[in-house]
Amino acid sequence: ARKDGSWVGFGPGKVILLGEHAVVYGYPALAGALSLGVTARGEWAARPKLVVPASLNRTARAALERAFARAARSSHAPPLRLTLESTLPVAVGLGSSAAVAVACAKVLLQAAGDRAQGKPLLRVAREMEAEFHGTPSGVDHCCSALGTLVRFQRRTGAGEGRARAVPSRKPVKVLVAVAGLRTPTRTTVAALRERQARWPERYARVFKEIGKLADEGARAVEEGDLEGLGDAMNLNHGLLSALGLSSSALDECVYSLRREGALGAKLTGAGGDGGAVIGLFREPEPAVARLRRQGWTCFSSQLGGPLAL
Ligand code: MEV
């Protein structure tokens, strides 16, 4: 507890460098935590309550309230009033719901006198994510909870997937650009599930290849081979496009980032008809400045590796 009797928890947003969608089917993915995210603050109150941001529509408010009630129950937290502050764009594939889940779970666990990390944190955050997304793979909240570059693999059946931090020799920096609001993740995942159920072997071949790229990318990160990582990202974008998860808007953003000199560029997250794209750069700032002048919504983030002094 802090001296003034209030608690604070931060949940970072995430980008998937390699392996979205295939991760739902049990193949590995590589994801990194962003410096942007959600901060939750909790104070004593008569009963547990989450102050829902006014900007949310009615459906999103109700989902958030249900998710919070589930997390409060599963963390045995005393009555708290929580408020949220976010620096993360919402509904574009940058893991804002997982960031909310991790931020709230940290505050609830601290107030309950529990460990706000490791297994308890993953368990409570997963309760909230399940309310938002149905049956998410778990990559988003695991990445947000670990707060670094992670290799994640879903476990078959229930329970937490396996997540391990991937150490990087070199700074891994990305430019993140928002291409626009997208269809809900649930819809994109369900449409892909229908296609793969109809042609299971064909789709399994593509998922398997994406999983291999994720592992090759994780190895490239460990070896400081940014060109190898970028090439895996380019191939992964092609495969996501083959799976019907890209759009002309996303493809155009990806090509623009490559023209800007990205070592690799791809859509990130669920994709569909909007969302976000990432480009891997040794130094993304000049491209961020140029693209902002052209009206892009973009920013840079370091996902891993040594920080410059
Ligand atoms: C969403 O950030 C990533 C997806 O792979 C869905 C999931 O993992 O549950 C599209």
GROMACS .gro file of C-alpha atoms and ligand atoms in nm:
model
  319
    1ALA     CA    1   0.000   0.000   0.000
    2ARG     CA    2   0.116   0.352  -0.064
    3LYS     CA    3   0.126   0.597   0.225
    4ASP     CA    4  -0.188   0.783   0.120
    5GLY     CA    5  -0.385   0.457   0.099
    6SER     CA    6  -0.405   0.440  -0.277
    7TRP     CA    7  -0.254   0.199  -0.530
    8VAL     CA    8  -0.122   0.241  -0.882
    9GLY     CA    9  -0.069  -0.021  -1.153
   10PHE     CA   10   0.057   0.015  -1.512
   11GLY     CA   11  -0.027  -0.226  -1.795
   12PRO     CA   12   0.170  -0.171  -2.116
   13GLY     CA   13   0.016  -0.215  -2.459
   14LYS     CA   14   0.175  -0.465  -2.697
   15VAL     CA   15   0.267  -0.531  -3.057
   16ILE     CA   16   0.292  -0.876  -3.206
   17LEU     CA   17   0.615  -0.895  -3.404
   18LEU     CA   18   0.540  -1.241  -3.539
   19GLY     CA   19   0.270  -1.503  -3.509
   20GLU     CA   20  -0.073  -1.343  -3.451
   21HIS     CA   21  -0.369  -1.570  -3.534
   22ALA     CA   22  -0.150  -1.883  -3.566
   23VAL     CA   23  -0.097  -1.840  -3.189
   24VAL     CA   24  -0.469  -1.912  -3.139
   25TYR     CA   25  -0.402  -2.261  -3.287
   26GLY     CA   26  -0.111  -2.340  -3.056
   27TYR     CA   27   0.185  -2.210  -3.259
   28PRO     CA   28   0.444  -1.976  -3.100
   29ALA     CA   29   0.432  -1.597  -3.129
   30LEU     CA   30   0.679  -1.318  -3.056
   31ALA     CA   31   0.534  -1.004  -2.894
   32GLY     CA   32   0.679  -0.693  -2.732
   33ALA     CA   33   0.548  -0.451  -2.468
   34LEU     CA   34   0.508  -0.085  -2.565
   35SER     CA   35   0.604   0.215  -2.355
   36LEU     CA   36   0.244   0.337  -2.398
   37GLY     CA   37  -0.027   0.176  -2.187
   38VAL     CA   38  -0.292   0.207  -1.920
   39THR     CA   39  -0.254   0.328  -1.562
   40ALA     CA   40  -0.509   0.222  -1.301
   41ARG     CA   41  -0.543   0.398  -0.964
   42GLY     CA   42  -0.739   0.251  -0.674
   43GLU     CA   43  -0.869   0.411  -0.353
   44TRP     CA   44  -1.077   0.276  -0.067
   45ALA     CA   45  -1.452   0.295  -0.127
   46ALA     CA   46  -1.777   0.158   0.013
   47ARG     CA   47  -1.797  -0.107  -0.261
   48PRO     CA   48  -1.579  -0.218  -0.556
   49LYS     CA   49  -1.627   0.011  -0.855
   50LEU     CA   50  -1.450   0.086  -1.180
   51VAL     CA   51  -1.505   0.437  -1.310
   52VAL     CA   52  -1.562   0.361  -1.678
   53PRO     CA   53  -1.417   0.615  -1.926
   54ALA     CA   54  -1.696   0.835  -2.067
   55SER     CA   55  -1.563   0.789  -2.422
   56LEU     CA   56  -1.673   0.422  -2.436
   57ASN     CA   57  -1.999   0.316  -2.599
   58ARG     CA   58  -2.266   0.126  -2.406
   59THR     CA   59  -2.152  -0.225  -2.510
   60ALA     CA   60  -1.789  -0.153  -2.422
   61ARG     CA   61  -1.889   0.000  -2.086
   62ALA     CA   62  -2.095  -0.307  -1.995
   63ALA     CA   63  -1.811  -0.544  -2.096
   64LEU     CA   64  -1.562  -0.345  -1.888
   65GLU     CA   65  -1.792  -0.348  -1.585
   66ARG     CA   66  -1.846  -0.724  -1.611
   67ALA     CA   67  -1.474  -0.784  -1.657
   68PHE     CA   68  -1.389  -0.572  -1.354
   69ALA     CA   69  -1.646  -0.752  -1.136
   70ARG     CA   70  -1.488  -1.084  -1.239
   71ALA     CA   71  -1.137  -0.961  -1.159
   72ALA     CA   72  -1.247  -0.815  -0.823
   73ARG     CA   73  -1.402  -1.150  -0.727
   74SER     CA   74  -1.104  -1.356  -0.832
   75SER     CA   75  -0.850  -1.132  -0.655
   76HIS     CA   76  -1.045  -1.113  -0.323
   77ALA     CA   77  -0.965  -0.744  -0.318
   78PRO     CA   78  -1.116  -0.515  -0.054
   79PRO     CA   79  -1.365  -0.254  -0.186
   80LEU     CA   80  -1.181  -0.013  -0.413
   81ARG     CA   81  -1.278   0.259  -0.657
   82LEU     CA   82  -1.059   0.237  -0.966
   83THR     CA   83  -0.996   0.503  -1.229
   84LEU     CA   84  -0.814   0.451  -1.560
   85GLU     CA   85  -0.585   0.668  -1.768
   86SER     CA   86  -0.460   0.557  -2.108
   87THR     CA   87  -0.191   0.675  -2.346
   88LEU     CA   88  -0.276   0.395  -2.588
   89PRO     CA   89  -0.495   0.418  -2.900
   90VAL     CA   90  -0.799   0.192  -2.847
   91ALA     CA   91  -0.938  -0.080  -3.079
   92VAL     CA   92  -0.651  -0.080  -3.328
   93GLY     CA   93  -0.472  -0.399  -3.223
   94LEU     CA   94  -0.228  -0.261  -2.967
   95GLY     CA   95  -0.358  -0.465  -2.676
   96SER     CA   96  -0.553  -0.194  -2.494
   97SER     CA   97  -0.793  -0.442  -2.333
   98ALA     CA   98  -0.505  -0.655  -2.201
   99ALA     CA   99  -0.335  -0.337  -2.076
  100VAL     CA  100  -0.654  -0.245  -1.885
  101ALA     CA  101  -0.669  -0.600  -1.747
  102VAL     CA  102  -0.307  -0.597  -1.626
  103ALA     CA  103  -0.332  -0.246  -1.478
  104CYS     CA  104  -0.652  -0.333  -1.285
  105ALA     CA  105  -0.517  -0.672  -1.175
  106LYS     CA  106  -0.201  -0.508  -1.035
  107VAL     CA  107  -0.404  -0.264  -0.826
  108LEU     CA  108  -0.652  -0.527  -0.702
  109LEU     CA  109  -0.375  -0.771  -0.605
  110GLN     CA  110  -0.175  -0.504  -0.422
  111ALA     CA  111  -0.484  -0.402  -0.225
  112ALA     CA  112  -0.551  -0.768  -0.141
  113GLY     CA  113  -0.194  -0.796  -0.009
  114ASP     CA  114  -0.108  -1.045  -0.283
  115ARG     CA  115   0.184  -1.053  -0.531
  116ALA     CA  116   0.110  -0.820  -0.823
  117GLN     CA  117   0.328  -1.027  -1.058
  118GLY     CA  118   0.384  -1.381  -1.179
  119LYS     CA  119   0.102  -1.632  -1.156
  120PRO     CA  120  -0.151  -1.427  -0.951
  121LEU     CA  121  -0.118  -1.137  -1.198
  122LEU     CA  122  -0.166  -1.363  -1.502
  123ARG     CA  123  -0.466  -1.535  -1.342
  124VAL     CA  124  -0.658  -1.216  -1.259
  125ALA     CA  125  -0.570  -1.045  -1.589
  126ARG     CA  126  -0.685  -1.356  -1.777
  127GLU     CA  127  -1.025  -1.337  -1.605
  128MET     CA  128  -1.073  -0.987  -1.748
  129GLU     CA  129  -0.941  -1.071  -2.095
  130ALA     CA  130  -1.174  -1.370  -2.117
  131GLU     CA  131  -1.468  -1.136  -2.055
  132PHE     CA  132  -1.350  -0.900  -2.333
  133HIS     CA  133  -1.253  -1.159  -2.594
  134GLY     CA  134  -1.412  -1.494  -2.521
  135THR     CA  135  -1.121  -1.732  -2.570
  136PRO     CA  136  -0.810  -1.527  -2.638
  137SER     CA  137  -0.480  -1.709  -2.685
  138GLY     CA  138  -0.342  -1.514  -2.389
  139VAL     CA  139  -0.050  -1.359  -2.576
  140ASP     CA  140  -0.169  -1.001  -2.510
  141HIS     CA  141  -0.203  -1.013  -2.133
  142CYS     CA  142   0.107  -1.234  -2.087
  143CYS     CA  143   0.315  -0.982  -2.283
  144SER     CA  144   0.167  -0.690  -2.089
  145ALA     CA  145   0.222  -0.868  -1.755
  146LEU     CA  146   0.586  -0.952  -1.834
  147GLY     CA  147   0.641  -0.604  -1.980
  148THR     CA  148   0.908  -0.708  -2.228
  149LEU     CA  149   0.974  -0.908  -2.548
  150VAL     CA  150   0.820  -1.253  -2.502
  151ARG     CA  151   0.790  -1.579  -2.687
  152PHE     CA  152   0.443  -1.712  -2.610
  153GLN     CA  153   0.279  -2.044  -2.684
  154ARG     CA  154  -0.074  -2.137  -2.592
  155ARG     CA  155  -0.122  -2.459  -2.400
  156THR     CA  156  -0.382  -2.692  -2.541
  157GLY     CA  157  -0.682  -2.708  -2.311
  158ALA     CA  158  -0.743  -2.459  -2.033
  159GLY     CA  159  -0.480  -2.280  -1.830
  160GLU     CA  160  -0.207  -2.029  -1.887
  161GLY     CA  161   0.014  -2.050  -2.194
  162ARG     CA  162   0.392  -2.061  -2.171
  163ALA     CA  163   0.564  -1.724  -2.188
  164ARG     CA  164   0.936  -1.655  -2.170
  165ALA     CA  165   1.123  -1.326  -2.189
  166VAL     CA  166   1.344  -1.305  -2.500
  167PRO     CA  167   1.667  -1.119  -2.423
  168SER     CA  168   1.799  -0.897  -2.699
  169ARG     CA  169   2.160  -0.800  -2.770
  170LYS     CA  170   2.061  -0.497  -2.973
  171PRO     CA  171   1.789  -0.237  -2.929
  172VAL     CA  172   1.471  -0.362  -3.101
  173LYS     CA  173   1.287  -0.048  -3.210
  174VAL     CA  174   0.964  -0.028  -3.405
  175LEU     CA  175   0.756   0.241  -3.565
  176VAL     CA  176   0.388   0.179  -3.490
  177ALA     CA  177   0.134   0.337  -3.724
  178VAL     CA  178  -0.242   0.338  -3.684
  179ALA     CA  179  -0.425   0.258  -4.007
  180GLY     CA  180  -0.772   0.306  -3.860
  181LEU     CA  181  -1.038   0.141  -3.644
  182ARG     CA  182  -1.088  -0.224  -3.717
  183THR     CA  183  -1.350  -0.495  -3.687
  184PRO     CA  184  -1.351  -0.651  -3.338
  185THR     CA  185  -1.086  -0.920  -3.286
  186ARG     CA  186  -1.359  -1.169  -3.205
  187THR     CA  187  -1.511  -1.127  -3.556
  188THR     CA  188  -1.180  -1.159  -3.742
  189VAL     CA  189  -1.078  -1.465  -3.538
  190ALA     CA  190  -1.421  -1.630  -3.593
  191ALA     CA  191  -1.414  -1.573  -3.972
  192LEU     CA  192  -1.068  -1.729  -3.994
  193ARG     CA  193  -1.187  -2.022  -3.782
  194GLU     CA  194  -1.461  -2.094  -4.037
  195ARG     CA  195  -1.213  -2.101  -4.325
  196GLN     CA  196  -0.969  -2.324  -4.137
  197ALA     CA  197  -1.248  -2.561  -4.033
  198ARG     CA  198  -1.342  -2.603  -4.399
  199TRP     CA  199  -0.983  -2.656  -4.523
  200PRO     CA  200  -0.798  -2.766  -4.207
  201GLU     CA  201  -0.483  -2.913  -4.366
  202ARG     CA  202  -0.427  -2.621  -4.597
  203TYR     CA  203  -0.461  -2.368  -4.314
  204ALA     CA  204  -0.251  -2.577  -4.073
  205ARG     CA  205   0.039  -2.560  -4.325
  206VAL     CA  206   0.029  -2.181  -4.319
  207PHE     CA  207  -0.005  -2.159  -3.938
  208LYS     CA  208   0.290  -2.394  -3.898
  209GLU     CA  209   0.506  -2.179  -4.124
  210ILE     CA  210   0.407  -1.867  -3.926
  211GLY     CA  211   0.505  -2.047  -3.603
  212LYS     CA  212   0.846  -2.129  -3.753
  213LEU     CA  213   0.896  -1.764  -3.846
  214ALA     CA  214   0.813  -1.666  -3.485
  215ASP     CA  215   1.082  -1.901  -3.352
  216GLU     CA  216   1.335  -1.789  -3.614
  217GLY     CA  217   1.252  -1.429  -3.524
  218ALA     CA  218   1.303  -1.496  -3.151
  219ARG     CA  219   1.643  -1.648  -3.232
  220ALA     CA  220   1.730  -1.349  -3.451
  221VAL     CA  221   1.645  -1.117  -3.159
  222GLU     CA  222   1.871  -1.314  -2.925
  223GLU     CA  223   2.154  -1.302  -3.177
  224GLY     CA  224   2.110  -0.931  -3.252
  225ASP     CA  225   2.027  -1.013  -3.617
  226LEU     CA  226   1.780  -0.733  -3.693
  227GLU     CA  227   1.788  -0.801  -4.068
  228GLY     CA  228   1.687  -1.162  -4.007
  229LEU     CA  229   1.404  -1.045  -3.781
  230GLY     CA  230   1.287  -0.792  -4.042
  231ASP     CA  231   1.284  -1.054  -4.317
  232ALA     CA  232   1.073  -1.287  -4.098
  233MET     CA  233   0.828  -0.997  -4.045
  234ASN     CA  234   0.798  -0.936  -4.421
  235LEU     CA  235   0.728  -1.303  -4.487
  236ASN     CA  236   0.478  -1.311  -4.198
  237HIS     CA  237   0.287  -1.018  -4.351
  238GLY     CA  238   0.262  -1.207  -4.679
  239LEU     CA  239   0.120  -1.509  -4.500
  240LEU     CA  240  -0.130  -1.298  -4.301
  241SER     CA  241  -0.239  -1.149  -4.631
  242ALA     CA  242  -0.276  -1.502  -4.774
  243LEU     CA  243  -0.498  -1.584  -4.475
  244GLY     CA  244  -0.725  -1.294  -4.568
  245LEU     CA  245  -0.630  -1.077  -4.271
  246SER     CA  246  -0.484  -0.775  -4.449
  247SER     CA  247  -0.658  -0.497  -4.642
  248SER     CA  248  -0.555  -0.247  -4.905
  249ALA     CA  249  -0.517   0.020  -4.632
  250LEU     CA  250  -0.291  -0.205  -4.425
  251ASP     CA  251  -0.090  -0.316  -4.729
  252GLU     CA  252  -0.035   0.046  -4.835
  253CYS     CA  253   0.093   0.135  -4.487
  254VAL     CA  254   0.326  -0.166  -4.494
  255TYR     CA  255   0.467  -0.067  -4.834
  256SER     CA  256   0.514   0.292  -4.717
  257LEU     CA  257   0.713   0.174  -4.415
  258ARG     CA  258   0.934  -0.039  -4.640
  259ARG     CA  259   0.992   0.265  -4.864
  260GLU     CA  260   1.091   0.456  -4.547
  261GLY     CA  261   1.368   0.200  -4.500
  262ALA     CA  262   1.209  -0.046  -4.254
  263LEU     CA  263   1.409  -0.369  -4.217
  264GLY     CA  264   1.070  -0.541  -4.207
  265ALA     CA  265   0.706  -0.429  -4.191
  266LYS     CA  266   0.375  -0.601  -4.129
  267LEU     CA  267   0.028  -0.564  -3.988
  268THR     CA  268   0.015  -0.631  -3.615
  269GLY     CA  269  -0.268  -0.777  -3.406
  270ALA     CA  270  -0.592  -0.908  -3.547
  271GLY     CA  271  -0.584  -0.716  -3.878
  272GLY     CA  272  -0.905  -0.712  -4.079
  273ASP     CA  273  -1.019  -0.386  -4.228
  274GLY     CA  274  -0.812  -0.155  -4.009
  275GLY     CA  275  -0.574  -0.175  -3.717
  276ALA     CA  276  -0.206  -0.104  -3.685
  277VAL     CA  277   0.114  -0.178  -3.874
  278ILE     CA  278   0.471  -0.195  -3.746
  279GLY     CA  279   0.805  -0.134  -3.910
  280LEU     CA  280   1.138  -0.247  -3.764
  281PHE     CA  281   1.400   0.028  -3.783
  282ARG     CA  282   1.748   0.070  -3.640
  283GLU     CA  283   1.638   0.428  -3.570
  284PRO     CA  284   1.267   0.498  -3.630
  285GLU     CA  285   1.255   0.868  -3.525
  286PRO     CA  286   1.332   1.028  -3.867
  287ALA     CA  287   1.059   0.816  -4.032
  288VAL     CA  288   0.814   0.901  -3.749
  289ALA     CA  289   0.877   1.273  -3.808
  290ARG     CA  290   0.840   1.245  -4.190
  291LEU     CA  291   0.519   1.038  -4.170
  292ARG     CA  292   0.363   1.266  -3.905
  293ARG     CA  293   0.417   1.560  -4.140
  294GLN     CA  294   0.214   1.361  -4.396
  295GLY     CA  295  -0.070   1.323  -4.144
  296TRP     CA  296   0.002   0.971  -4.015
  297THR     CA  297  -0.077   0.874  -3.656
  298CYS     CA  298   0.243   0.699  -3.555
  299PHE     CA  299   0.499   0.669  -3.277
  300SER     CA  300   0.811   0.471  -3.198
  301SER     CA  301   0.879   0.231  -2.916
  302GLN     CA  302   1.177   0.024  -2.803
  303LEU     CA  303   1.063  -0.331  -2.732
  304GLY     CA  304   1.386  -0.477  -2.599
  305GLY     CA  305   1.764  -0.460  -2.588
  306PRO     CA  306   2.002  -0.213  -2.423
  307LEU     CA  307   1.877   0.143  -2.378
  308ALA     CA  308   2.099   0.426  -2.504
  309LEU     CA  309   2.234   0.643  -2.223
  310MEV     C1  310  -0.468  -1.028  -3.093
  310MEV     O1  311  -0.379  -0.934  -3.036
  310MEV     C2  312  -0.395  -1.150  -3.137
  310MEV     C3  313  -0.475  -1.261  -3.204
  310MEV     O2  314  -0.380  -1.363  -3.233
  310MEV     C4  315  -0.587  -1.314  -3.115
  310MEV     C5  316  -0.539  -1.393  -2.996
  310MEV     O3  317  -0.420  -1.425  -2.986
  310MEV     O4  318  -0.625  -1.427  -2.911
  310MEV     C6  319  -0.536  -1.216  -3.334
   0.00000   0.00000   0.00000
